[in-house]
PDB file of C-alpha atoms in Angstrom:
ATOM      1  CA  MET A   1       4.834  22.514  -9.102  1.00 79.00           C
ATOM      2  CA  MET A   2       8.553  21.620  -8.962  1.00 89.00           C
ATOM      3  CA  MET A   3       8.338  20.449  -5.552  1.00 92.00           C
ATOM      4  CA  ASN A   4       5.675  18.396  -6.094  1.00 92.00           C
ATOM      5  CA  LEU A   5       7.683  16.896  -8.676  1.00 95.00           C
ATOM      6  CA  PHE A   6      10.991  16.139  -6.621  1.00 95.00           C
ATOM      7  CA  TRP A   7       8.704  14.586  -4.455  1.00 95.00           C
ATOM      8  CA  GLY A   8       7.266  12.185  -7.430  1.00 95.00           C
ATOM      9  CA  VAL A   9      10.782  11.547  -9.111  1.00 95.00           C
ATOM     10  CA  PHE A  10      11.659  10.428  -5.390  1.00 96.00           C
ATOM     11  CA  GLY A  11       8.721   7.945  -4.972  1.00 96.00           C
ATOM     12  CA  LEU A  12       9.601   6.693  -8.011  1.00 96.00           C
ATOM     13  CA  ILE A  13      13.417   5.847  -6.606  1.00 95.00           C
ATOM     14  CA  ILE A  14      11.167   4.562  -3.152  1.00 96.00           C
ATOM     15  CA  GLY A  15       9.093   2.393  -5.556  1.00 95.00           C
ATOM     16  CA  SER A  16      12.407   0.865  -6.911  1.00 93.00           C
ATOM     17  CA  PHE A  17      13.116  -0.240  -3.486  1.00 94.00           C
ATOM     18  CA  LEU A  18      10.025  -1.588  -2.621  1.00 96.00           C
ATOM     19  CA  ASN A  19      10.081  -3.770  -5.502  1.00 94.00           C
ATOM     20  CA  VAL A  20      12.900  -5.744  -3.728  1.00 93.00           C
ATOM     21  CA  VAL A  21      11.112  -5.682  -0.250  1.00 95.00           C
ATOM     22  CA  ILE A  22       7.972  -7.367  -1.686  1.00 95.00           C
ATOM     23  CA  PHE A  23       9.900 -10.224  -2.981  1.00 92.00           C
ATOM     24  CA  ARG A  24      12.510 -10.946  -0.700  1.00 92.00           C
ATOM     25  CA  VAL A  25      10.984  -9.802   2.691  1.00 92.00           C
ATOM     26  CA  PRO A  26       8.151 -13.222   2.017  1.00 92.00           C
ATOM     27  CA  GLN A  27      10.961 -15.294   0.983  1.00 89.00           C
ATOM     28  CA  GLY A  28      13.486 -14.189   4.420  1.00 88.00           C
ATOM     29  CA  GLU A  29      15.790 -12.957   2.466  1.00 87.00           C
ATOM     30  CA  SER A  30      17.740  -9.578   2.988  1.00 86.00           C
ATOM     31  CA  ILE A  31      16.754  -6.412   1.322  1.00 88.00           C
ATOM     32  CA  VAL A  32      20.337  -5.617   1.709  1.00 84.00           C
ATOM     33  CA  LYS A  33      22.225  -8.633   0.124  1.00 84.00           C
ATOM     34  CA  PRO A  34      22.592  -9.689  -2.740  1.00 81.00           C
ATOM     35  CA  ARG A  35      22.378  -6.407  -5.388  1.00 83.00           C
ATOM     36  CA  SER A  36      19.630  -6.490  -7.378  1.00 83.00           C
ATOM     37  CA  HIS A  37      19.808  -9.202  -9.837  1.00 80.00           C
ATOM     38  CA  CYS A  38      17.789 -10.904 -12.692  1.00 80.00           C
ATOM     39  CA  PRO A  39      15.906 -14.363 -10.863  1.00 77.00           C
ATOM     40  CA  GLN A  40      16.523 -16.207 -14.258  1.00 79.00           C
ATOM     41  CA  CYS A  41      20.282 -15.933 -14.821  1.00 84.00           C
ATOM     42  CA  LYS A  42      21.463 -13.955 -12.005  1.00 79.00           C
ATOM     43  CA  HIS A  43      22.927 -11.084 -13.763  1.00 81.00           C
ATOM     44  CA  VAL A  44      24.017  -8.284 -11.161  1.00 83.00           C
ATOM     45  CA  LEU A  45      21.988  -5.222 -12.579  1.00 83.00           C
ATOM     46  CA  LYS A  46      24.263  -2.508 -13.409  1.00 83.00           C
ATOM     47  CA  ALA A  47      23.575   1.588 -12.615  1.00 82.00           C
ATOM     48  CA  TRP A  48      21.547   2.187 -15.821  1.00 84.00           C
ATOM     49  CA  GLU A  49      19.396  -0.759 -15.466  1.00 79.00           C
ATOM     50  CA  LEU A  50      18.175   0.333 -12.123  1.00 83.00           C
ATOM     51  CA  ILE A  51      16.307   3.864 -13.436  1.00 88.00           C
ATOM     52  CA  PRO A  52      13.002   3.594 -11.973  1.00 89.00           C
ATOM     53  CA  VAL A  53      10.428   2.967 -14.657  1.00 91.00           C
ATOM     54  CA  LEU A  54      12.769   3.831 -17.550  1.00 90.00           C
ATOM     55  CA  SER A  55      14.984   0.766 -17.580  1.00 90.00           C
ATOM     56  CA  PHE A  56      12.330  -1.454 -18.204  1.00 87.00           C
ATOM     57  CA  LEU A  57      10.897   0.749 -20.995  1.00 90.00           C
ATOM     58  CA  VAL A  58      14.735   0.931 -22.742  1.00 90.00           C
ATOM     59  CA  LEU A  59      15.567  -3.147 -22.053  1.00 86.00           C
ATOM     60  CA  ARG A  60      11.565  -3.576 -23.795  1.00 86.00           C
ATOM     61  CA  GLY A  61      10.485  -5.961 -20.433  1.00 85.00           C
ATOM     62  CA  ARG A  62      13.451  -8.047 -20.728  1.00 89.00           C
ATOM     63  CA  CYS A  63      16.492  -9.100 -18.901  1.00 84.00           C
ATOM     64  CA  HIS A  64      19.659  -7.644 -20.715  1.00 81.00           C
ATOM     65  CA  SER A  65      21.706 -10.378 -20.065  1.00 81.00           C
ATOM     66  CA  CYS A  66      19.601 -13.813 -20.723  1.00 88.00           C
ATOM     67  CA  GLY A  67      16.281 -11.996 -22.238  1.00 82.00           C
ATOM     68  CA  ALA A  68      13.865 -13.008 -19.539  1.00 83.00           C
ATOM     69  CA  LYS A  69      10.845 -11.656 -19.534  1.00 89.00           C
ATOM     70  CA  ILE A  70      10.521  -8.836 -17.001  1.00 86.00           C
ATOM     71  CA  SER A  71       6.522  -8.423 -14.978  1.00 89.00           C
ATOM     72  CA  TRP A  72       5.321  -5.193 -15.418  1.00 91.00           C
ATOM     73  CA  ARG A  73       4.926  -5.144 -11.782  1.00 92.00           C
ATOM     74  CA  TYR A  74       8.149  -3.893 -11.067  1.00 92.00           C
ATOM     75  CA  PRO A  75       7.759  -0.716 -13.269  1.00 94.00           C
ATOM     76  CA  GLY A  76       3.905  -0.608 -11.735  1.00 95.00           C
ATOM     77  CA  VAL A  77       5.316  -0.336  -8.280  1.00 96.00           C
ATOM     78  CA  GLU A  78       7.546   2.352  -9.085  1.00 96.00           C
ATOM     79  CA  PHE A  79       4.987   4.695 -11.105  1.00 96.00           C
ATOM     80  CA  LEU A  80       2.105   4.105  -8.039  1.00 97.00           C
ATOM     81  CA  THR A  81       4.487   5.415  -5.610  1.00 97.00           C
ATOM     82  CA  GLY A  82       6.019   8.078  -7.525  1.00 96.00           C
ATOM     83  CA  LEU A  83       2.296   9.255  -8.520  1.00 97.00           C
ATOM     84  CA  LEU A  84       0.891   9.039  -4.996  1.00 97.00           C
ATOM     85  CA  PHE A  85       3.903  10.617  -3.276  1.00 97.00           C
ATOM     86  CA  PHE A  86       3.241  13.238  -6.027  1.00 97.00           C
ATOM     87  CA  LEU A  87      -0.275  13.587  -5.318  1.00 96.00           C
ATOM     88  CA  TRP A  88       0.157  13.674  -1.444  1.00 96.00           C
ATOM     89  CA  ALA A  89       2.482  16.361  -2.155  1.00 96.00           C
ATOM     90  CA  TRP A  90       0.403  18.624  -4.275  1.00 95.00           C
ATOM     91  CA  GLN A  91      -2.447  17.854  -2.257  1.00 94.00           C
ATOM     92  CA  ASN A  92      -0.903  19.138   1.166  1.00 94.00           C
ATOM     93  CA  PRO A  93       1.410  22.030   0.148  1.00 91.00           C
ATOM     94  CA  LEU A  94       1.672  22.981   3.567  1.00 91.00           C
ATOM     95  CA  GLU A  95       3.351  19.850   5.376  1.00 93.00           C
ATOM     96  CA  SER A  96       6.019  20.326   6.984  1.00 94.00           C
ATOM     97  CA  VAL A  97       9.331  17.689   5.589  1.00 95.00           C
ATOM     98  CA  PRO A  98       8.502  15.640   8.651  1.00 96.00           C
ATOM     99  CA  VAL A  99       5.248  14.841   8.861  1.00 96.00           C
ATOM    100  CA  LEU A 100       5.351  14.263   4.717  1.00 96.00           C
ATOM    101  CA  GLY A 101       7.846  11.807   5.640  1.00 96.00           C
ATOM    102  CA  VAL A 102       5.339   9.910   7.552  1.00 97.00           C
ATOM    103  CA  HIS A 103       2.656  10.345   5.426  1.00 97.00           C
ATOM    104  CA  PHE A 104       4.883   8.774   2.412  1.00 98.00           C
ATOM    105  CA  THR A 105       5.981   5.967   4.615  1.00 97.00           C
ATOM    106  CA  MET A 106       2.239   4.840   5.284  1.00 97.00           C
ATOM    107  CA  LEU A 107       1.673   5.092   1.881  1.00 98.00           C
ATOM    108  CA  ALA A 108       4.326   2.691   0.773  1.00 97.00           C
ATOM    109  CA  VAL A 109       4.046   0.657   3.891  1.00 98.00           C
ATOM    110  CA  LEU A 110       0.792   0.137   2.346  1.00 98.00           C
ATOM    111  CA  LEU A 111       1.821  -0.226  -1.138  1.00 98.00           C
ATOM    112  CA  VAL A 112       3.791  -3.180   0.210  1.00 97.00           C
ATOM    113  CA  LEU A 113       1.314  -4.650   2.508  1.00 97.00           C
ATOM    114  CA  ALA A 114      -0.777  -4.939  -0.495  1.00 97.00           C
ATOM    115  CA  LEU A 115       1.152  -6.772  -2.809  1.00 97.00           C
ATOM    116  CA  ILE A 116       2.785  -8.938  -0.237  1.00 97.00           C
ATOM    117  CA  ASP A 117      -0.849 -10.013   1.044  1.00 96.00           C
ATOM    118  CA  TRP A 118      -2.209 -10.502  -2.626  1.00 94.00           C
ATOM    119  CA  ASP A 119       1.033 -13.003  -3.473  1.00 93.00           C
ATOM    120  CA  THR A 120       0.990 -14.868   0.278  1.00 93.00           C
ATOM    121  CA  MET A 121      -1.964 -14.341   1.874  1.00 92.00           C
ATOM    122  CA  ARG A 122       0.163 -12.926   4.751  1.00 93.00           C
ATOM    123  CA  LEU A 123       0.471  -9.304   6.427  1.00 95.00           C
ATOM    124  CA  PRO A 124       3.900  -9.549   8.295  1.00 95.00           C
ATOM    125  CA  ASP A 125       3.824  -7.957  11.646  1.00 95.00           C
ATOM    126  CA  VAL A 126       7.483  -6.359  10.411  1.00 95.00           C
ATOM    127  CA  PHE A 127       5.218  -4.054   8.634  1.00 96.00           C
ATOM    128  CA  THR A 128       2.028  -3.742  10.629  1.00 96.00           C
ATOM    129  CA  LEU A 129       3.226  -3.236  13.633  1.00 97.00           C
ATOM    130  CA  PRO A 130       5.541  -0.438  12.676  1.00 97.00           C
ATOM    131  CA  LEU A 131       2.542   1.496  10.718  1.00 97.00           C
ATOM    132  CA  LEU A 132       0.279   1.427  13.894  1.00 97.00           C
ATOM    133  CA  PHE A 133       3.305   3.120  16.252  1.00 97.00           C
ATOM    134  CA  LEU A 134       4.166   5.180  13.785  1.00 97.00           C
ATOM    135  CA  GLY A 135       0.526   6.874  13.261  1.00 97.00           C
ATOM    136  CA  ILE A 136       0.000   6.893  16.914  1.00 97.00           C
ATOM    137  CA  ALA A 137       3.626   8.150  17.889  1.00 97.00           C
ATOM    138  CA  SER A 138       3.674  10.743  15.095  1.00 96.00           C
ATOM    139  CA  SER A 139       0.125  12.094  15.978  1.00 96.00           C
ATOM    140  CA  PHE A 140       1.259  12.798  19.533  1.00 96.00           C
ATOM    141  CA  LEU A 141       4.346  14.091  18.450  1.00 96.00           C
ATOM    142  CA  LEU A 142       3.815  16.029  14.903  1.00 95.00           C
ATOM    143  CA  PRO A 143       1.244  18.408  13.780  1.00 93.00           C
ATOM    144  CA  MET A 144      -0.704  15.508  12.236  1.00 94.00           C
ATOM    145  CA  GLU A 145      -4.466  15.916  11.205  1.00 92.00           C
ATOM    146  CA  VAL A 146      -5.333  13.755  13.501  1.00 94.00           C
ATOM    147  CA  SER A 147      -4.499  14.570  17.235  1.00 94.00           C
ATOM    148  CA  GLY A 148      -2.731  12.310  19.553  1.00 95.00           C
ATOM    149  CA  GLY A 149      -5.711  11.286  21.544  1.00 95.00           C
ATOM    150  CA  GLU A 150      -7.425  10.314  18.500  1.00 96.00           C
ATOM    151  CA  SER A 151      -5.280   8.197  16.982  1.00 96.00           C
ATOM    152  CA  LEU A 152      -4.722   6.084  19.698  1.00 97.00           C
ATOM    153  CA  VAL A 153      -8.674   5.493  20.830  1.00 96.00           C
ATOM    154  CA  THR A 154      -9.547   5.065  17.016  1.00 96.00           C
ATOM    155  CA  ALA A 155      -6.870   2.338  16.633  1.00 96.00           C
ATOM    156  CA  LEU A 156      -7.789   0.713  19.768  1.00 96.00           C
ATOM    157  CA  GLY A 157     -11.377   0.791  19.033  1.00 95.00           C
ATOM    158  CA  ALA A 158     -10.982  -0.207  14.981  1.00 95.00           C
ATOM    159  CA  GLY A 159      -8.567  -2.764  15.880  1.00 94.00           C
ATOM    160  CA  GLY A 160     -10.651  -4.274  18.896  1.00 94.00           C
ATOM    161  CA  ILE A 161     -14.135  -4.570  17.085  1.00 93.00           C
ATOM    162  CA  PHE A 162     -11.736  -6.618  14.313  1.00 93.00           C
ATOM    163  CA  TRP A 163      -9.729  -8.464  16.405  1.00 93.00           C
ATOM    164  CA  LEU A 164     -13.490 -10.247  17.926  1.00 92.00           C
ATOM    165  CA  ILE A 165     -14.874 -10.399  14.664  1.00 90.00           C
ATOM    166  CA  ALA A 166     -11.126 -12.329  13.453  1.00 88.00           C
ATOM    167  CA  LYS A 167     -11.769 -14.595  16.464  1.00 87.00           C
ATOM    168  CA  LEU A 168     -15.776 -15.223  15.999  1.00 86.00           C
ATOM    169  CA  TYR A 169     -14.841 -15.799  12.262  1.00 82.00           C
ATOM    170  CA  PRO A 170     -11.054 -16.703  12.088  1.00 75.00           C
ATOM    171  CA  GLN A 171     -11.846 -18.498   8.126  1.00 74.00           C
ATOM    172  CA  GLY A 172     -12.588 -14.857   7.239  1.00 72.00           C
ATOM    173  CA  MET A 173     -10.198 -12.164   8.755  1.00 82.00           C
ATOM    174  CA  GLY A 174      -6.752 -12.823   9.818  1.00 86.00           C
ATOM    175  CA  LEU A 175      -5.291 -11.148  13.058  1.00 91.00           C
ATOM    176  CA  GLY A 176      -2.677  -9.337   9.918  1.00 93.00           C
ATOM    177  CA  ASP A 177      -5.793  -7.571   8.808  1.00 94.00           C
ATOM    178  CA  VAL A 178      -6.809  -6.286  12.092  1.00 95.00           C
ATOM    179  CA  LYS A 179      -3.149  -4.957  12.769  1.00 96.00           C
ATOM    180  CA  LEU A 180      -3.388  -3.362   9.719  1.00 97.00           C
ATOM    181  CA  ILE A 181      -6.746  -1.702  10.228  1.00 97.00           C
ATOM    182  CA  ALA A 182      -5.494  -1.132  13.799  1.00 97.00           C
ATOM    183  CA  GLY A 183      -2.396   0.933  11.771  1.00 97.00           C
ATOM    184  CA  ILE A 184      -4.129   2.454   9.296  1.00 97.00           C
ATOM    185  CA  GLY A 185      -7.639   4.046  12.350  1.00 97.00           C
ATOM    186  CA  ALA A 186      -4.166   5.416  13.916  1.00 97.00           C
ATOM    187  CA  PHE A 187      -3.670   7.477  10.670  1.00 97.00           C
ATOM    188  CA  LEU A 188      -7.079   8.253   9.597  1.00 96.00           C
ATOM    189  CA  GLY A 189      -8.720   8.901  13.408  1.00 94.00           C
ATOM    190  CA  PHE A 190     -13.060   9.122  12.977  1.00 92.00           C
ATOM    191  CA  PRO A 191     -14.915   9.080  10.960  1.00 91.00           C
ATOM    192  CA  LYS A 192     -12.581   8.312   8.386  1.00 94.00           C
ATOM    193  CA  ILE A 193     -11.670   5.049   9.713  1.00 96.00           C
ATOM    194  CA  LEU A 194     -15.577   4.184   8.536  1.00 94.00           C
ATOM    195  CA  LEU A 195     -14.967   4.966   5.172  1.00 94.00           C
ATOM    196  CA  ALA A 196     -12.299   3.510   4.608  1.00 96.00           C
ATOM    197  CA  LEU A 197     -13.670   0.306   5.554  1.00 96.00           C
ATOM    198  CA  PHE A 198     -16.842   0.699   3.629  1.00 95.00           C
ATOM    199  CA  ILE A 199     -14.865   1.422   0.511  1.00 95.00           C
ATOM    200  CA  ALA A 200     -12.657  -1.657   0.917  1.00 96.00           C
ATOM    201  CA  SER A 201     -15.256  -4.371   2.117  1.00 93.00           C
ATOM    202  CA  LEU A 202     -17.165  -2.751  -0.861  1.00 94.00           C
ATOM    203  CA  ALA A 203     -14.282  -3.283  -3.311  1.00 94.00           C
ATOM    204  CA  GLY A 204     -13.538  -6.537  -1.956  1.00 91.00           C
ATOM    205  CA  SER A 205     -17.053  -8.377  -2.461  1.00 90.00           C
ATOM    206  CA  ILE A 206     -16.853  -6.355  -5.729  1.00 92.00           C
ATOM    207  CA  VAL A 207     -13.639  -8.302  -6.781  1.00 89.00           C
ATOM    208  CA  GLY A 208     -14.938 -10.972  -5.001  1.00 85.00           C
ATOM    209  CA  LEU A 209     -18.663 -11.264  -7.080  1.00 86.00           C
ATOM    210  CA  LEU A 210     -16.895 -10.819  -9.919  1.00 87.00           C
ATOM    211  CA  TRP A 211     -14.172 -13.819  -9.812  1.00 82.00           C
ATOM    212  CA  MET A 212     -17.236 -16.365  -8.643  1.00 80.00           C
ATOM    213  CA  VAL A 213     -18.834 -15.414 -12.020  1.00 81.00           C
ATOM    214  CA  ILE A 214     -15.863 -15.741 -13.955  1.00 79.00           C
ATOM    215  CA  ARG A 215     -14.689 -19.217 -12.108  1.00 72.00           C
ATOM    216  CA  GLY A 216     -17.994 -20.378 -11.339  1.00 66.00           C
ATOM    217  CA  ARG A 217     -20.245 -20.585  -8.049  1.00 54.00           C
ATOM    218  CA  GLN A 218     -18.229 -23.226  -6.480  1.00 56.00           C
ATOM    219  CA  PHE A 219     -15.353 -20.809  -6.140  1.00 57.00           C
ATOM    220  CA  ARG A 220     -14.302 -20.682  -3.325  1.00 59.00           C
ATOM    221  CA  ALA A 221     -10.687 -19.600  -2.428  1.00 67.00           C
ATOM    222  CA  GLN A 222      -9.815 -17.176  -0.051  1.00 77.00           C
ATOM    223  CA  ILE A 223      -9.363 -13.224  -1.704  1.00 85.00           C
ATOM    224  CA  PRO A 224      -6.691 -11.699   0.902  1.00 91.00           C
ATOM    225  CA  PHE A 225      -8.314  -8.318   2.404  1.00 92.00           C
ATOM    226  CA  GLY A 226      -4.674  -6.332   2.435  1.00 94.00           C
ATOM    227  CA  PRO A 227      -5.286  -4.734  -1.209  1.00 96.00           C
ATOM    228  CA  PHE A 228      -8.910  -3.631  -0.457  1.00 96.00           C
ATOM    229  CA  LEU A 229      -7.791  -2.201   2.817  1.00 97.00           C
ATOM    230  CA  ALA A 230      -4.815  -0.275   0.759  1.00 97.00           C
ATOM    231  CA  PHE A 231      -7.504   0.790  -1.196  1.00 97.00           C
ATOM    232  CA  GLY A 232      -9.969   2.031   0.951  1.00 96.00           C
ATOM    233  CA  THR A 233      -7.088   4.287   2.885  1.00 97.00           C
ATOM    234  CA  TYR A 234      -6.098   5.482  -0.871  1.00 97.00           C
ATOM    235  CA  ALA A 235      -9.226   6.409  -1.754  1.00 95.00           C
ATOM    236  CA  THR A 236     -10.263   7.974   1.972  1.00 95.00           C
ATOM    237  CA  LEU A 237      -6.668  10.059   2.347  1.00 95.00           C
ATOM    238  CA  PHE A 238      -7.335  11.759  -1.635  1.00 94.00           C
ATOM    239  CA  GLY A 239     -10.883  11.865  -2.105  1.00 90.00           C
ATOM    240  CA  GLY A 240     -12.354  11.274   2.144  1.00 83.00           C
ATOM    241  CA  ASP A 241     -13.497  14.807   2.913  1.00 82.00           C
ATOM    242  CA  TRP A 242     -15.110  15.030  -0.737  1.00 85.00           C
ATOM    243  CA  LEU A 243     -17.090  11.693   0.052  1.00 84.00           C
ATOM    244  CA  LEU A 244     -18.241  12.126   3.393  1.00 80.00           C
ATOM    245  CA  GLN A 245     -19.191  16.140   2.556  1.00 82.00           C
ATOM    246  CA  ILE A 246     -21.772  14.151   0.110  1.00 83.00           C
ATOM    247  CA  PHE A 247     -22.800  11.322   2.754  1.00 74.00           C
ATOM    248  CA  PHE A 248     -23.383  14.364   5.089  1.00 74.00           C
ATOM    249  CA  ASN A 249     -25.222  16.446   2.374  1.00 77.00           C
ATOM    250  CA  LEU A 250     -27.714  13.249   1.616  1.00 74.00           C
ATOM    251  CA  ILE A 251     -28.542  12.604   5.209  1.00 65.00           C
TER     252      ILE A 251
END
């Protein structure tokens, strides 16, 4: 339990960095310089203002210098990253540190991509392609649940099918989604990639219908698929075996 808590706290710290990445990368800014600051008054944050989640609570959600409101997203990303790391370590107590590191990276990159896609309708190659490479390479080099061959075939198969869909129906899916699906397939293998895609599609459909109900039948704005792909992947990673067992028992 102590190690799980350690990884959870580590996730909080990583989550703080992810906030910087999510905010700056879409704008083409460096994630190293300048130092973290208030976007309103440019006040450079001191060390005590950078403590994940806690600083937000102490500051009551406002900048210490100008009083501008701080979005709940910042502590939310920190808390969610910490929770994901804690749950993964708790669920997989026998994983070696290198394998944990790979999975932590995957969990973090999915969160980054989900929020960037939600904000910008883009899934940058700088994240999707390394995720794909990491999934395949780690399956060949480390004792992952998915073998190297399965990882490669699933990535090519899932990516290839959705590449064809994107070509035939470009309004419904972008190539960024295709690359993300290939990367997810490299980690999940078969048949879990099918479960992740099913959950993602179901969640996306439900949200889309709710938006149409709320905003009217004429609502036609595009909804990013990346957040739902991330959700489907998380659901499969943490409950996939249980869900597949239920499915196979039913048939």
